[in-house]
mmCIF file of C-alpha atoms and ligand atoms in Angstrom:
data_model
loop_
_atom_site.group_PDB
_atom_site.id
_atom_site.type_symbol
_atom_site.label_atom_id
_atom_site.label_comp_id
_atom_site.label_asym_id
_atom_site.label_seq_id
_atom_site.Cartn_x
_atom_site.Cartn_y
_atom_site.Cartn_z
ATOM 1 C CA UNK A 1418 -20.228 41.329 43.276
ATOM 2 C CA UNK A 1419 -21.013 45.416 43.926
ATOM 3 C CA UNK A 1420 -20.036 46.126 40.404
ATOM 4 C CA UNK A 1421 -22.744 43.974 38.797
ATOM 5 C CA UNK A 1422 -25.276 47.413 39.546
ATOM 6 C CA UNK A 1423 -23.687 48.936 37.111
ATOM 7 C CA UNK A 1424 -24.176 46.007 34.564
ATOM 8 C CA UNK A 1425 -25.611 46.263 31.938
ATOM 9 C CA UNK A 1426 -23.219 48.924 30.366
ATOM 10 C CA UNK A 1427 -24.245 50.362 26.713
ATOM 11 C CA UNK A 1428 -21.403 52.100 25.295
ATOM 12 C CA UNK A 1429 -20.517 52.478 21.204
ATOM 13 C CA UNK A 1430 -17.805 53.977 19.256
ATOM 14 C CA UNK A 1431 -15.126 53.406 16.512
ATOM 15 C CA UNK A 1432 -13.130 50.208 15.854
ATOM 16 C CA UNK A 1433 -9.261 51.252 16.155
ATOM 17 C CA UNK A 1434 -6.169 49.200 15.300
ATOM 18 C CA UNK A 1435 -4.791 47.330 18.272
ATOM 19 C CA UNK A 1436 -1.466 47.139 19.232
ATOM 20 C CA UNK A 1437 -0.936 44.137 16.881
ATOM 21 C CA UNK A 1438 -0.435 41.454 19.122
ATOM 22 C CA UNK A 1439 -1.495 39.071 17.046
ATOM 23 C CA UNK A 1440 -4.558 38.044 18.591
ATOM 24 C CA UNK A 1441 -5.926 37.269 14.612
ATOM 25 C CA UNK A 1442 -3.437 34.977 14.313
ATOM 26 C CA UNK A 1443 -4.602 33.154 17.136
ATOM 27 C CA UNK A 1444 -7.839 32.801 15.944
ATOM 28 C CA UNK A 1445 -9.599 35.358 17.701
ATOM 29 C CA UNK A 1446 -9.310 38.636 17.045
ATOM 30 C CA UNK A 1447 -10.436 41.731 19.371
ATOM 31 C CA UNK A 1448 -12.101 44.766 18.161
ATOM 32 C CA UNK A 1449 -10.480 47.316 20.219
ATOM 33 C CA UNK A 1450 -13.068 50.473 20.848
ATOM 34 C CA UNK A 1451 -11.364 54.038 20.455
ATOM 35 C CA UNK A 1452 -10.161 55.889 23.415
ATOM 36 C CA UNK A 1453 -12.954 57.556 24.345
ATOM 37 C CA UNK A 1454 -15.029 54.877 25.105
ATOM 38 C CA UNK A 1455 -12.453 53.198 26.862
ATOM 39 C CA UNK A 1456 -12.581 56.584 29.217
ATOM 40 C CA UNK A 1457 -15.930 56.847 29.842
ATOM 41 C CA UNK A 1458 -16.267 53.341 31.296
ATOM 42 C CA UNK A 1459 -17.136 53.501 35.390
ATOM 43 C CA UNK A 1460 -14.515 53.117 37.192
ATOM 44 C CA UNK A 1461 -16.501 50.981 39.505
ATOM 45 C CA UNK A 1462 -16.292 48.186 36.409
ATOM 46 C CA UNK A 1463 -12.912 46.211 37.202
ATOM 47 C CA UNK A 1464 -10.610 45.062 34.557
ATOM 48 C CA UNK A 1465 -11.248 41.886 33.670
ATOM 49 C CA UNK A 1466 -13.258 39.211 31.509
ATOM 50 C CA UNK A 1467 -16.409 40.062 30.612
ATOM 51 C CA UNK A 1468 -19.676 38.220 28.223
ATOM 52 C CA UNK A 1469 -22.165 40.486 26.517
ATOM 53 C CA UNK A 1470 -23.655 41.494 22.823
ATOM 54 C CA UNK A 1471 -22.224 43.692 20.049
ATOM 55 C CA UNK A 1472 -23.135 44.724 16.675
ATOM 56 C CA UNK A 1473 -20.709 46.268 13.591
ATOM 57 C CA UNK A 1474 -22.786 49.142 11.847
ATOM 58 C CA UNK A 1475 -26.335 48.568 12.898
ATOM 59 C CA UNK A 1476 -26.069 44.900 12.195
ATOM 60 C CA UNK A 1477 -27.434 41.817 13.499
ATOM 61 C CA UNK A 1478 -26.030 41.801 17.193
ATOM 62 C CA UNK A 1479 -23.548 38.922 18.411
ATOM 63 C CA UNK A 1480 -22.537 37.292 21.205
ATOM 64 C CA UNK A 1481 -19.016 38.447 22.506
ATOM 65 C CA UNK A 1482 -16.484 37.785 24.943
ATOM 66 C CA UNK A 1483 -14.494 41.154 26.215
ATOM 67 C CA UNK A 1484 -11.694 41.743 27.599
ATOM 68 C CA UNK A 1485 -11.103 45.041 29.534
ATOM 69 C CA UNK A 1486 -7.576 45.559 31.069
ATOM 70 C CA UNK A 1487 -4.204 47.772 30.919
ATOM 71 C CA UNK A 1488 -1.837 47.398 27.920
ATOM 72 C CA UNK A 1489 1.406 46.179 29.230
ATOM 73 C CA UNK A 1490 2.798 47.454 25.590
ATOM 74 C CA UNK A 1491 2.224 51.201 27.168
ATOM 75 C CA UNK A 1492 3.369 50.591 30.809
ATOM 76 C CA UNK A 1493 -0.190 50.343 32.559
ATOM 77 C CA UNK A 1494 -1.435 53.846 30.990
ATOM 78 C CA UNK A 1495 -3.426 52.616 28.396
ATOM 79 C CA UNK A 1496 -6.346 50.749 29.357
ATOM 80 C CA UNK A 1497 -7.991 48.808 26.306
ATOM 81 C CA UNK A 1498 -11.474 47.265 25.735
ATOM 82 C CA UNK A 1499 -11.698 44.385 23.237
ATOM 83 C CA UNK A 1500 -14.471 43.044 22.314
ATOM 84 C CA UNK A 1501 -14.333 39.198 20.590
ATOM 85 C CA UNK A 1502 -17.724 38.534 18.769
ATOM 86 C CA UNK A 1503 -18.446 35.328 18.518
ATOM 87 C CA UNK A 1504 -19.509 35.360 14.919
ATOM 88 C CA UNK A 1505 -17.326 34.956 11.314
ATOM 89 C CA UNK A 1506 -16.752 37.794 9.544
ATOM 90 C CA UNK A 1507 -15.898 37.596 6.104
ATOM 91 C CA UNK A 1508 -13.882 40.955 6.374
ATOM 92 C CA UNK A 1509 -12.124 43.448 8.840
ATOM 93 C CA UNK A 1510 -14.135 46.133 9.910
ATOM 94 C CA UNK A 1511 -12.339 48.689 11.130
ATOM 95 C CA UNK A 1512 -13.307 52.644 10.913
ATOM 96 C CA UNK A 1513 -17.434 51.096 11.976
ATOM 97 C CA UNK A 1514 -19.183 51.609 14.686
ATOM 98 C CA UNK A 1515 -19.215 49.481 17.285
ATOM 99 C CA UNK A 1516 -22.483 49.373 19.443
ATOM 100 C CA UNK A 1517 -21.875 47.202 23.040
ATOM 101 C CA UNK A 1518 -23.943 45.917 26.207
ATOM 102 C CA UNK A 1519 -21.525 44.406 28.571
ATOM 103 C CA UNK A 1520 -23.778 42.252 30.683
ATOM 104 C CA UNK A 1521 -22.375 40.044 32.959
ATOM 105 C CA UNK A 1522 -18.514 39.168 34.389
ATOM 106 C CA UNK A 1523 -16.355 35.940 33.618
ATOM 107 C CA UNK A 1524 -12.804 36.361 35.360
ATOM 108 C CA UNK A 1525 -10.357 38.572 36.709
ATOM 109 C CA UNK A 1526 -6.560 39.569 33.733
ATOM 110 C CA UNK A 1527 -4.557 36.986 34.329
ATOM 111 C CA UNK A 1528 -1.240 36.104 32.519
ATOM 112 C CA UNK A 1529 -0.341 32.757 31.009
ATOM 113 C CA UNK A 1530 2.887 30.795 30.961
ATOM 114 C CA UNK A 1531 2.067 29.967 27.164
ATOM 115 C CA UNK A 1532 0.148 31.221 24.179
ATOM 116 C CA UNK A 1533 -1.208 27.416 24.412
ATOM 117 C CA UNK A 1534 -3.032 28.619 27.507
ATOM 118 C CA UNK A 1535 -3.745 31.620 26.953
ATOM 119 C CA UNK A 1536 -5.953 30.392 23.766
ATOM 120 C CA UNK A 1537 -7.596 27.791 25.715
ATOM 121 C CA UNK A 1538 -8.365 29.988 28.568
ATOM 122 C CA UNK A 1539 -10.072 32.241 25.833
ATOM 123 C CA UNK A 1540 -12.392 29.460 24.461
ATOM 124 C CA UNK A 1541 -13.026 28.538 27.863
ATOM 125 C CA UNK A 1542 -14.794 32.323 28.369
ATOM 126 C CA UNK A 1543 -16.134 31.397 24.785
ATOM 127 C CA UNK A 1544 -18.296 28.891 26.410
ATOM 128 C CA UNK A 1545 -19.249 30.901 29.491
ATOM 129 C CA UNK A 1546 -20.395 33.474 27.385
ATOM 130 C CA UNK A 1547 -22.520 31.336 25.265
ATOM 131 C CA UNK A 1548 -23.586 29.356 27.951
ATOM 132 C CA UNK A 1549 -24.840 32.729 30.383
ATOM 133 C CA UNK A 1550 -26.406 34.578 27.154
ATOM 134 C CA UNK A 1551 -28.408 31.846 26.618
ATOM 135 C CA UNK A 1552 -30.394 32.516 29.846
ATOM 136 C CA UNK A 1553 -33.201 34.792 29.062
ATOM 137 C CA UNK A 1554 -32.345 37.333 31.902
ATOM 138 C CA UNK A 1555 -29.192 37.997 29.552
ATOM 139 C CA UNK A 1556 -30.468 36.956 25.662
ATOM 140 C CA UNK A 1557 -33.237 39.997 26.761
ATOM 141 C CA UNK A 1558 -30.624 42.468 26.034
ATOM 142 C CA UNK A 1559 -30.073 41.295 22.226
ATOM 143 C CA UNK A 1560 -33.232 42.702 21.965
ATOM 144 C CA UNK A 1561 -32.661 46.101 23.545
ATOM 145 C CA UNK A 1562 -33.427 49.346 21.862
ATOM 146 C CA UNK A 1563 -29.742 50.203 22.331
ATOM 147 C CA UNK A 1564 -29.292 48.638 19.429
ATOM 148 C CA UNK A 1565 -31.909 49.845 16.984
ATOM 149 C CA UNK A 1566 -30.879 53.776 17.668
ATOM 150 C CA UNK A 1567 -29.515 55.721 14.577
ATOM 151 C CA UNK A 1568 -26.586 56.542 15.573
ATOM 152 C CA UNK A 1569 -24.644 60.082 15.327
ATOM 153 C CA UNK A 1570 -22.336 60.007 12.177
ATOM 154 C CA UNK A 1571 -19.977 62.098 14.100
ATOM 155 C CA UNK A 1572 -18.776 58.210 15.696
HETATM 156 P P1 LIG B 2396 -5.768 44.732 16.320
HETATM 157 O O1 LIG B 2396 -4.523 44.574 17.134
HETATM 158 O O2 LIG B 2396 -5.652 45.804 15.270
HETATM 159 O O3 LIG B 2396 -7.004 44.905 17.169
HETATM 160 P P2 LIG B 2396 -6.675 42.001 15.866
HETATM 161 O O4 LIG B 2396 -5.765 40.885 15.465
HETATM 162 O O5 LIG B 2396 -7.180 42.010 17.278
HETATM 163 O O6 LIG B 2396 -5.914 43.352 15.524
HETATM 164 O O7 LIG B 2396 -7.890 42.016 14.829
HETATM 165 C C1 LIG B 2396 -8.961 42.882 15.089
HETATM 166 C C2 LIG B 2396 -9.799 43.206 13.874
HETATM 167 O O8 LIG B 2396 -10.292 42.014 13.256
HETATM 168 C C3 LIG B 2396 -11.027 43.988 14.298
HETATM 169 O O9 LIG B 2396 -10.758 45.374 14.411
HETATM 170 C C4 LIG B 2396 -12.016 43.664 13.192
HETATM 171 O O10 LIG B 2396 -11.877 44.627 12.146
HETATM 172 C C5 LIG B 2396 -11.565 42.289 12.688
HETATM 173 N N1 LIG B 2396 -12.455 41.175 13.075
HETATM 174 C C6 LIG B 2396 -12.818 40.162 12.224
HETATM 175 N N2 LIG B 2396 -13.612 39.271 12.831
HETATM 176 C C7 LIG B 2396 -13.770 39.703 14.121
HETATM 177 C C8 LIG B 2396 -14.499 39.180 15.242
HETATM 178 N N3 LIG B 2396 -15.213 38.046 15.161
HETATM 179 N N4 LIG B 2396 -14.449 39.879 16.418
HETATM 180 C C9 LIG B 2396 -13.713 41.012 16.510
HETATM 181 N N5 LIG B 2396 -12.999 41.551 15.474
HETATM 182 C C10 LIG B 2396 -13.022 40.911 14.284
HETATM 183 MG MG1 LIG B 2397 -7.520 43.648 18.783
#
């Protein structure tokens, strides 16, 4: 697809609260980036499913599954990036700084006629992502310098 020039995307900021839809309950909750990294993303990158690496704080950096779309909650204004790293943390981080490398596309937003599906549709992209950043073309960008920066602690 044309958007894929624009993949990789770096991009870091702060972890916000969500809109508390639950999505910890579920079993897989979403880091949601603050605003301003939400804005700054190309328009030319469609909503959608995506598979990349993140890292809390300078960390080690994880696999994730992300989902980029419009909040229904705010009528289709608010567009929301929310990254699901595919690693167990023993507590919530939120107030860090997030550091992200979208790398490659899953799926378009779609809805579900159950949270049932909606979970395994999630796990599904789990795989994907596992599956695609296991090629080295993708695992190269674990590795990228992106991730060593100091960053600004203005973020
Ligand atoms: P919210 O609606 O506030 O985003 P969530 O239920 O989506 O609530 O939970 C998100 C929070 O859970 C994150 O901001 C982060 O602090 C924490 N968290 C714990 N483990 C993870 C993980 N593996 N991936 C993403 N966020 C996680
Ligand atoms: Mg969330």
């Amino acid at each position: 697809m044309s958007f894929s020039s624009v993949l990789p995307y770096f991009c870091r900021g702060k972890v916000v609260h969500g809109f508390g839809r639950g999505s910890k309950e579920l079993g897989i909750p979403t880091a949601n980036l603050a605003k301003e990294v939400v804005d700054h993303i190309p328009k030319d990158i469609p909503t959608g499913i995506y598979h990349g690496w993140a890292s809390v704080d300078g960390g080690e950096v994880h696999k994730m599954v992300m989902s980029l779309g419009w909040n229904p909650f705010y009528k289709d204004k608010t567009k929301s990036m929310e990254p699901h790293l595919l690693h167990h943390f023993k507590e919530d981080f939120y107030g860090s700084t997030l550091s992200v490398c979208i790398v490659g596309y899953i799926r378009p937003e779609m809805s579900f006629n159950s949270v049932d599906e909606l979970i395994a549709a999630i796990h599904s992209d789990m795989e994907v992502a596992k599956r695609e950043l296991d090629k080295p073309e993708n695992r190269m960008y674990r590795d990228d310098n992106f991730f060593h920066e100091k960053t600004p602690s203005s973020l």
